[in-house]
CSV table of C-alpha atoms and ligand atoms in Angstrom, one decimal:
chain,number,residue,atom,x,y,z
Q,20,UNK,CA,96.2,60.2,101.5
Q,21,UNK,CA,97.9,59.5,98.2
Q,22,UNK,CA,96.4,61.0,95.2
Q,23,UNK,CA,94.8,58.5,92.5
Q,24,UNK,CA,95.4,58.1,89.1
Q,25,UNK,CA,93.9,56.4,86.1
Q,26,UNK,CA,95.9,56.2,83.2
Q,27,UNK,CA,94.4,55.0,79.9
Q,28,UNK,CA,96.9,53.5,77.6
Q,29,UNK,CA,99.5,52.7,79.8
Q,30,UNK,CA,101.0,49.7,77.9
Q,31,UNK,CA,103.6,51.5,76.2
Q,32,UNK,CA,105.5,54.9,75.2
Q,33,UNK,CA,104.0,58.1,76.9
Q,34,UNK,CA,101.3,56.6,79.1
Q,35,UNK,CA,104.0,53.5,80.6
Q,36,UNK,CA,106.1,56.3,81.1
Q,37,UNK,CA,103.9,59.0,82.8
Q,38,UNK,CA,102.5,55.8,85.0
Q,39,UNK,CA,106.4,55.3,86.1
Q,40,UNK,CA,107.0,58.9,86.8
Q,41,UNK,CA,103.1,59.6,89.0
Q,42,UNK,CA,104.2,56.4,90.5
Q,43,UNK,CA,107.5,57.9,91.8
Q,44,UNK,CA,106.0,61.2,92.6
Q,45,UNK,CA,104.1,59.2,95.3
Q,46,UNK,CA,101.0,58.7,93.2
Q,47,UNK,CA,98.4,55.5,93.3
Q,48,UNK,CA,98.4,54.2,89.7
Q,49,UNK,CA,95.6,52.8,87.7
Q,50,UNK,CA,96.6,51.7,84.4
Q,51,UNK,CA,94.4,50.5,81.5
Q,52,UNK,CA,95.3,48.9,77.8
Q,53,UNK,CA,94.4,45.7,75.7
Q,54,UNK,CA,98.0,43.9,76.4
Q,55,UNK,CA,97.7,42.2,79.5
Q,56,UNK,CA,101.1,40.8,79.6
Q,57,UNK,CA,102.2,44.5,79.8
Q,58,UNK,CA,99.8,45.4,82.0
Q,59,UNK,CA,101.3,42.2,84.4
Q,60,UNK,CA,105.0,43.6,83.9
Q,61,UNK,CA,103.9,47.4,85.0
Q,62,UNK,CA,102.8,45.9,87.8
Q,63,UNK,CA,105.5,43.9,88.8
Q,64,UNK,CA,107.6,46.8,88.0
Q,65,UNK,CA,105.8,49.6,90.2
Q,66,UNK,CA,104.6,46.4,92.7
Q,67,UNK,CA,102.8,49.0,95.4
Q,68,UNK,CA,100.1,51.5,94.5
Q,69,UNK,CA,99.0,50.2,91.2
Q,70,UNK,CA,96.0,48.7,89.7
Q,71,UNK,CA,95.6,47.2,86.4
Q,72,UNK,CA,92.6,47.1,83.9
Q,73,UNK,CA,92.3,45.3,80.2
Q,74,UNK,CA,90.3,48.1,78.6
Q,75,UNK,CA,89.3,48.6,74.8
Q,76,UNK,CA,88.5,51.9,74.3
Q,77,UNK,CA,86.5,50.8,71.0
Q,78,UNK,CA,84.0,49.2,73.1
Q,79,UNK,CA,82.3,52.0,74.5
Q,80,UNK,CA,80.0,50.7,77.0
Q,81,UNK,CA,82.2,48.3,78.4
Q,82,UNK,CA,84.8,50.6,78.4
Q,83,UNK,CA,83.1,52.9,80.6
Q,84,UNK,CA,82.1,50.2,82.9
Q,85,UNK,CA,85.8,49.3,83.4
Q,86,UNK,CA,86.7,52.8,84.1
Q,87,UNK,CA,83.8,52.8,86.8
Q,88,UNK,CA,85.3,48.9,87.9
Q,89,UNK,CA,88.8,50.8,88.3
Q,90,UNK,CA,87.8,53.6,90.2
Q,91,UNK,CA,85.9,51.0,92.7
Q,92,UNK,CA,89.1,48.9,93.3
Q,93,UNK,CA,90.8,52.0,94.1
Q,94,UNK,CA,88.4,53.4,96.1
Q,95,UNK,CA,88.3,56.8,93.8
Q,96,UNK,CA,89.6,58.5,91.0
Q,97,UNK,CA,91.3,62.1,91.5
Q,98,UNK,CA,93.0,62.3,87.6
Q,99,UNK,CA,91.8,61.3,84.7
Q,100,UNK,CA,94.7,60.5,81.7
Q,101,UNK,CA,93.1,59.9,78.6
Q,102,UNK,CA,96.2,58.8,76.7
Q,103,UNK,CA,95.3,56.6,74.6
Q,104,UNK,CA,95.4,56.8,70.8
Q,105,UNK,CA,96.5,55.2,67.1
Q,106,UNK,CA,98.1,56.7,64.2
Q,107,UNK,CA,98.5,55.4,60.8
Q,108,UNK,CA,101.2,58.4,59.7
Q,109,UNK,CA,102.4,57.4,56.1
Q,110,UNK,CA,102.1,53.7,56.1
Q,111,UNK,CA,98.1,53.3,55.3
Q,112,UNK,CA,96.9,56.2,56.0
Q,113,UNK,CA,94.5,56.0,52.9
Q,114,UNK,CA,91.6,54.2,53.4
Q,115,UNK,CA,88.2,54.3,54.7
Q,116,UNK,CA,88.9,51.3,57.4
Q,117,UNK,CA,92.2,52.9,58.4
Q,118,UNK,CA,90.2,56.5,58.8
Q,119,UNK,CA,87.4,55.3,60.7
Q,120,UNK,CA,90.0,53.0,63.2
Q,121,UNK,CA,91.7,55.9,64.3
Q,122,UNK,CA,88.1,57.9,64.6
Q,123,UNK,CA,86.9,55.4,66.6
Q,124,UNK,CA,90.0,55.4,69.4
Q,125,UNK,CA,91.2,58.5,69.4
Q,126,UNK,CA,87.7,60.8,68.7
Q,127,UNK,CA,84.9,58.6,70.3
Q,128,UNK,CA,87.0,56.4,72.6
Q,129,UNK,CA,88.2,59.9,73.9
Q,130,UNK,CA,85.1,61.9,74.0
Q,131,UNK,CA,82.9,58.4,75.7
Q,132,UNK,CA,85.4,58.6,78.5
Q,133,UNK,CA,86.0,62.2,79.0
Q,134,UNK,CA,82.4,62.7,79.4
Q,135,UNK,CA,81.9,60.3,82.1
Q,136,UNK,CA,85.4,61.7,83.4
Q,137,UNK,CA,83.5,65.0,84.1
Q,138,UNK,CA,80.0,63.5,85.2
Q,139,UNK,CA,82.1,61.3,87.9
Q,140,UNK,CA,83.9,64.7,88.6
Q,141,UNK,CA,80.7,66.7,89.3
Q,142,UNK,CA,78.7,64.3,91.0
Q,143,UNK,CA,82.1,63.8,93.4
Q,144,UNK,CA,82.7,67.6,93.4
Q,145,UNK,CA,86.5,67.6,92.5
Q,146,UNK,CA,88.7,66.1,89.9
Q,147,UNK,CA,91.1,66.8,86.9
Q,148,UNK,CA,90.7,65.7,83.2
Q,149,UNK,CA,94.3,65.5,81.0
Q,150,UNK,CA,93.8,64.9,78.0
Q,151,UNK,CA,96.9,63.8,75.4
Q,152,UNK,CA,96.5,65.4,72.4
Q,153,UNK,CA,99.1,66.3,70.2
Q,154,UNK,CA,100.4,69.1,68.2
Q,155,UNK,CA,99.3,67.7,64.9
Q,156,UNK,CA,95.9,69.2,66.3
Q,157,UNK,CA,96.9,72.3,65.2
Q,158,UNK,CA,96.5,71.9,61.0
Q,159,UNK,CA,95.3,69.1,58.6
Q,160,UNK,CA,98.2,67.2,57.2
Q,161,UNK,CA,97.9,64.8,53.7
Q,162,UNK,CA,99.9,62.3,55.1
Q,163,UNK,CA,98.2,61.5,58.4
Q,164,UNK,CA,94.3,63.4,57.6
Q,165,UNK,CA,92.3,61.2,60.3
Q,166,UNK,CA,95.2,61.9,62.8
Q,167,UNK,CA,95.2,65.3,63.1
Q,168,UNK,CA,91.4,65.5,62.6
Q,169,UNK,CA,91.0,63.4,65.8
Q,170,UNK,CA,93.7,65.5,67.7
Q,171,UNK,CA,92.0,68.6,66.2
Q,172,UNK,CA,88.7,67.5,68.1
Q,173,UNK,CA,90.5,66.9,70.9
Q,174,UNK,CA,91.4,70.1,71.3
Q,175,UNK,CA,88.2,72.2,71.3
Q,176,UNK,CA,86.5,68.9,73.0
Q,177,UNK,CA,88.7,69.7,76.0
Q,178,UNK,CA,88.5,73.4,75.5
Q,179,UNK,CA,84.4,73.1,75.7
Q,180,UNK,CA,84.3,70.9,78.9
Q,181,UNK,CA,87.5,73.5,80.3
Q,182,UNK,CA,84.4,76.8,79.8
Q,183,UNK,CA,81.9,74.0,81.5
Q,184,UNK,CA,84.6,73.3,84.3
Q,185,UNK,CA,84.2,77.1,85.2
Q,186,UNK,CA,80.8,77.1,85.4
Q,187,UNK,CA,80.4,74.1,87.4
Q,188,UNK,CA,80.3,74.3,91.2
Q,189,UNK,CA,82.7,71.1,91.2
Q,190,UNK,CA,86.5,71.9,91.4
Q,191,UNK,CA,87.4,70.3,88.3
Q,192,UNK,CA,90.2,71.0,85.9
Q,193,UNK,CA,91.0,70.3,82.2
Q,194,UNK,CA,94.4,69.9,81.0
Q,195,UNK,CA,95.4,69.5,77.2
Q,196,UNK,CA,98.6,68.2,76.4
Q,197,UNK,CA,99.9,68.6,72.9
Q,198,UNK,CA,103.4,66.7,72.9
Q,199,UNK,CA,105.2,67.2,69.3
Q,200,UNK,CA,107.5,63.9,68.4
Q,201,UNK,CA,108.4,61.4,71.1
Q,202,UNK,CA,110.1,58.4,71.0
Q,203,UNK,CA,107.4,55.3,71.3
Q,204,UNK,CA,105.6,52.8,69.5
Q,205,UNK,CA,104.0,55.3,67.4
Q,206,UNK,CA,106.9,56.9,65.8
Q,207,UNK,CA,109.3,53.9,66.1
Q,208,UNK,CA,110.6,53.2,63.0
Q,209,UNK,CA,109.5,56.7,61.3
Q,210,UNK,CA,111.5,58.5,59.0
Q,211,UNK,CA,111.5,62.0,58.6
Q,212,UNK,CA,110.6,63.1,62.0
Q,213,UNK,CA,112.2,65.9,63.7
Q,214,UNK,CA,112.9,66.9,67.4
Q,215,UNK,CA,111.8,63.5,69.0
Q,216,UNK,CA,112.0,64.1,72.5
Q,217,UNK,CA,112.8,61.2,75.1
Q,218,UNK,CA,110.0,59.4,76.3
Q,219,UNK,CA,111.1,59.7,80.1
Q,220,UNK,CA,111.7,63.3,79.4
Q,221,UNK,CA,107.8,63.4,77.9
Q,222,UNK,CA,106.6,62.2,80.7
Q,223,UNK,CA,108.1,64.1,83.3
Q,224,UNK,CA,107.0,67.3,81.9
Q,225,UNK,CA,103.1,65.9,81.6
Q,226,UNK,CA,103.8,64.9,85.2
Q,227,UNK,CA,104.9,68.6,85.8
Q,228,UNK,CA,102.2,69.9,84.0
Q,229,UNK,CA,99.5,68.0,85.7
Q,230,UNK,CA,100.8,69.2,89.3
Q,231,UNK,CA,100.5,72.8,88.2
Q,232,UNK,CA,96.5,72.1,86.4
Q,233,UNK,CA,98.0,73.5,83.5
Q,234,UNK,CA,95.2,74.4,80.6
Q,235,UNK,CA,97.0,73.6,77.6
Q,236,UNK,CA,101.1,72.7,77.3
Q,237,UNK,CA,103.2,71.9,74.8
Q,238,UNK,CA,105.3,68.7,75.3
Q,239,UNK,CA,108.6,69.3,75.2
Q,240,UNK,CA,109.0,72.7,75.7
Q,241,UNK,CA,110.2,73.4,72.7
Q,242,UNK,CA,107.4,72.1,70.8
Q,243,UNK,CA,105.8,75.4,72.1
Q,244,UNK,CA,108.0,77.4,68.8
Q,245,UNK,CA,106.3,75.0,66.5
Q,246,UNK,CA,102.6,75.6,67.7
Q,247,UNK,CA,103.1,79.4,67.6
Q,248,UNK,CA,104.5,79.2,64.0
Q,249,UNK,CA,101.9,76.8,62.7
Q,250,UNK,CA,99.3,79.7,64.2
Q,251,UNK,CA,100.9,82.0,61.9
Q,252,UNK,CA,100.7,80.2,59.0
Q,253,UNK,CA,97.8,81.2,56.8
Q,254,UNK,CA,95.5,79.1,55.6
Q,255,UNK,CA,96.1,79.7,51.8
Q,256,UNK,CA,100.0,77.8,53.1
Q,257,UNK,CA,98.4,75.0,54.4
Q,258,UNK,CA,96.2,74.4,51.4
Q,259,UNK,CA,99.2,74.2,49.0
Q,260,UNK,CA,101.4,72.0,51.0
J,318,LIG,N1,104.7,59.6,70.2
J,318,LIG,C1,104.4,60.8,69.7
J,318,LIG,O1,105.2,61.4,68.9
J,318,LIG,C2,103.1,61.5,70.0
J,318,LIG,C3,103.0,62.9,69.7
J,318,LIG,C4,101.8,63.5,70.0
J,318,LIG,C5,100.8,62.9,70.6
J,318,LIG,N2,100.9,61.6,71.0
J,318,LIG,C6,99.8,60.9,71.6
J,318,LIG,O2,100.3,60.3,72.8
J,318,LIG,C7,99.4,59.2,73.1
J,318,LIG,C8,100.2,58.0,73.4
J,318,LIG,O3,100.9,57.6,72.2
J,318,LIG,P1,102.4,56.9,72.2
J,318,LIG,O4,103.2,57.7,71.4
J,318,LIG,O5,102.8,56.7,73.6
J,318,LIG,O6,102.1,55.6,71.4
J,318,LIG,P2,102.0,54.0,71.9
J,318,LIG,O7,103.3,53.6,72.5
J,318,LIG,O8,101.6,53.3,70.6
J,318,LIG,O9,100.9,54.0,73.0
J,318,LIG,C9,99.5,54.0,72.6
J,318,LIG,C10,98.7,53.5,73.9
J,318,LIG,O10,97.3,53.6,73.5
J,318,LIG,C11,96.7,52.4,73.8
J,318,LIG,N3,95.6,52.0,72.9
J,318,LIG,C12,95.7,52.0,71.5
J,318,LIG,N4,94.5,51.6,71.0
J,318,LIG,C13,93.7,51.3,72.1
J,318,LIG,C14,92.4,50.8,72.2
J,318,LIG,N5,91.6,50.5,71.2
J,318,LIG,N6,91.9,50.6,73.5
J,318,LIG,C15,92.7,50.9,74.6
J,318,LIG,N7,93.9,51.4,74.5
J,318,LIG,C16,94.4,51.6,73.3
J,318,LIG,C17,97.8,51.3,73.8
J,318,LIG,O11,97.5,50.2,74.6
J,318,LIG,P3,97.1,48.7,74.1
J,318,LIG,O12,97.7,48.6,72.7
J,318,LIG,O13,97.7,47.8,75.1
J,318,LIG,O14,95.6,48.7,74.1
J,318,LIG,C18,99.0,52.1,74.3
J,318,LIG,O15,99.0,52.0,75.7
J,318,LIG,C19,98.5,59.1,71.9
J,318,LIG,O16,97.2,59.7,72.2
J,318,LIG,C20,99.2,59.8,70.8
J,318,LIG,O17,98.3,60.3,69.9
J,318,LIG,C21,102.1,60.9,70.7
């Protein structure tokens, strides 16, 4: 039987593109965002093993009950991909509205669905989380504070329920995924970024990643340089920059 996937945020960039590539590793796709229309045209594009599902993260209870509506019309859930997320890097990142948007997707959007990721795990005895962070997770940054924040949670979020994974009779894994730049909606556009990876390329590594229940990865490769030097860094650096 074909394993089954729910992907949340896969509208555009890394979670259209790692919903292509599960597809073609043989995979049964569930796909969730707010745009419909791109929900429609993944759907025509993959046009076998793939179920879609307008879902705002925001919303928590109702988000949660679509996740659960998903996992009926597939008839299970075996992975997890909570992908979905907002930045405001430069533009308006100052604000308090602008602060508490991205809170409210990428911290408590995240964490409501994570959690009823591992309950649904446990009660069913198997499953595996994945989790798209990033490595902005790694140190507080001026010019995109609630960002990093939220990917900062993320992080030791994951890394809690990982230690809960091993104490749990269920066989569930939890995968974190800290991509550096990559070319989508959320960096189109952006100057000064360095290294953006192809999205394709992205994907095919988180694809890679997943099939070997990977803990924590660095996406691309080379993105795994910039998280060891940013451990090095002390924290007297960080607070001048
Ligand atoms: N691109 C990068 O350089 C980079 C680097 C590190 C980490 N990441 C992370 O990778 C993930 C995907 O980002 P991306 O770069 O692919 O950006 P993107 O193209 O903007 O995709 C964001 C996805 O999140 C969904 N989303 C946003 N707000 C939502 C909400 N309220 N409810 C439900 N879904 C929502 C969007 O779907 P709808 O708009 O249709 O709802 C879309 O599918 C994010 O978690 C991001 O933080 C990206």
């Amino acid at each position: 039987m074909t394993k089954k996937v729910a992907i949340i945020g896969a509208t555009s960039g890394i979670g259209r593109a790692l919903a292509v590539e599960m597809h073609n590793r043989g995979y049964t796709i569930g796909a969730t965002g707010r745009r419909l229309e791109r929900l429609q045209d993944l759907k025509q594009q993959l046009n076998t093993r793939i179920y879609t599902q307008f879902m705002d993260v925001t919303e928590l209870d109702d988000a949660v009950h679509k996740l659960d509506q998903l996992k009926k019309d597939m008839g299970g859930l075996d992975i997890i991909v909570l992908n979905a997320g907002v930045s405001n890097y430069q533009k308006d990142s100052v604000g308090r509205q602008a602060d508490l948007h991205v809170i409210d997707v990428n911290v408590r959007g995240f964490a409501n669905l994570a959690s009823y990721s591992f309950n649904l795990f446990e009660e069913q005895g198997h499953g595996h989380i994945v989790g798209i962070s990033s490595v902005a997770g790694l140190f507080g940054w001026g010019l995109n504070i609630p960002y990093n924040a939220s990917k900062s949670f993320v992080n030791t979020y994951l890394q809690g329920y990982r230690q809960k994974a091993n104490h749990s009779d269920a066989d569930i894994y939890v995968s974190t995924i800290m991509p550096g730049f990559v070319e989508s909606e959320m960096t189109e556009g952006k100057k000064d970024l360095f290294w953006v990876q192809p999205t394709e390329k992205a994907a095919t590594q988180i694809g890679d990643a997943i099939e070997r229940k990977k803990n924590e990865v660095y996406i691309t490769k080379r993105w795994r340089l910039v998280g060891w030097f940013v451990k090095l860094v002390p924290n007297w650096v960080w607070n001048r920059m």
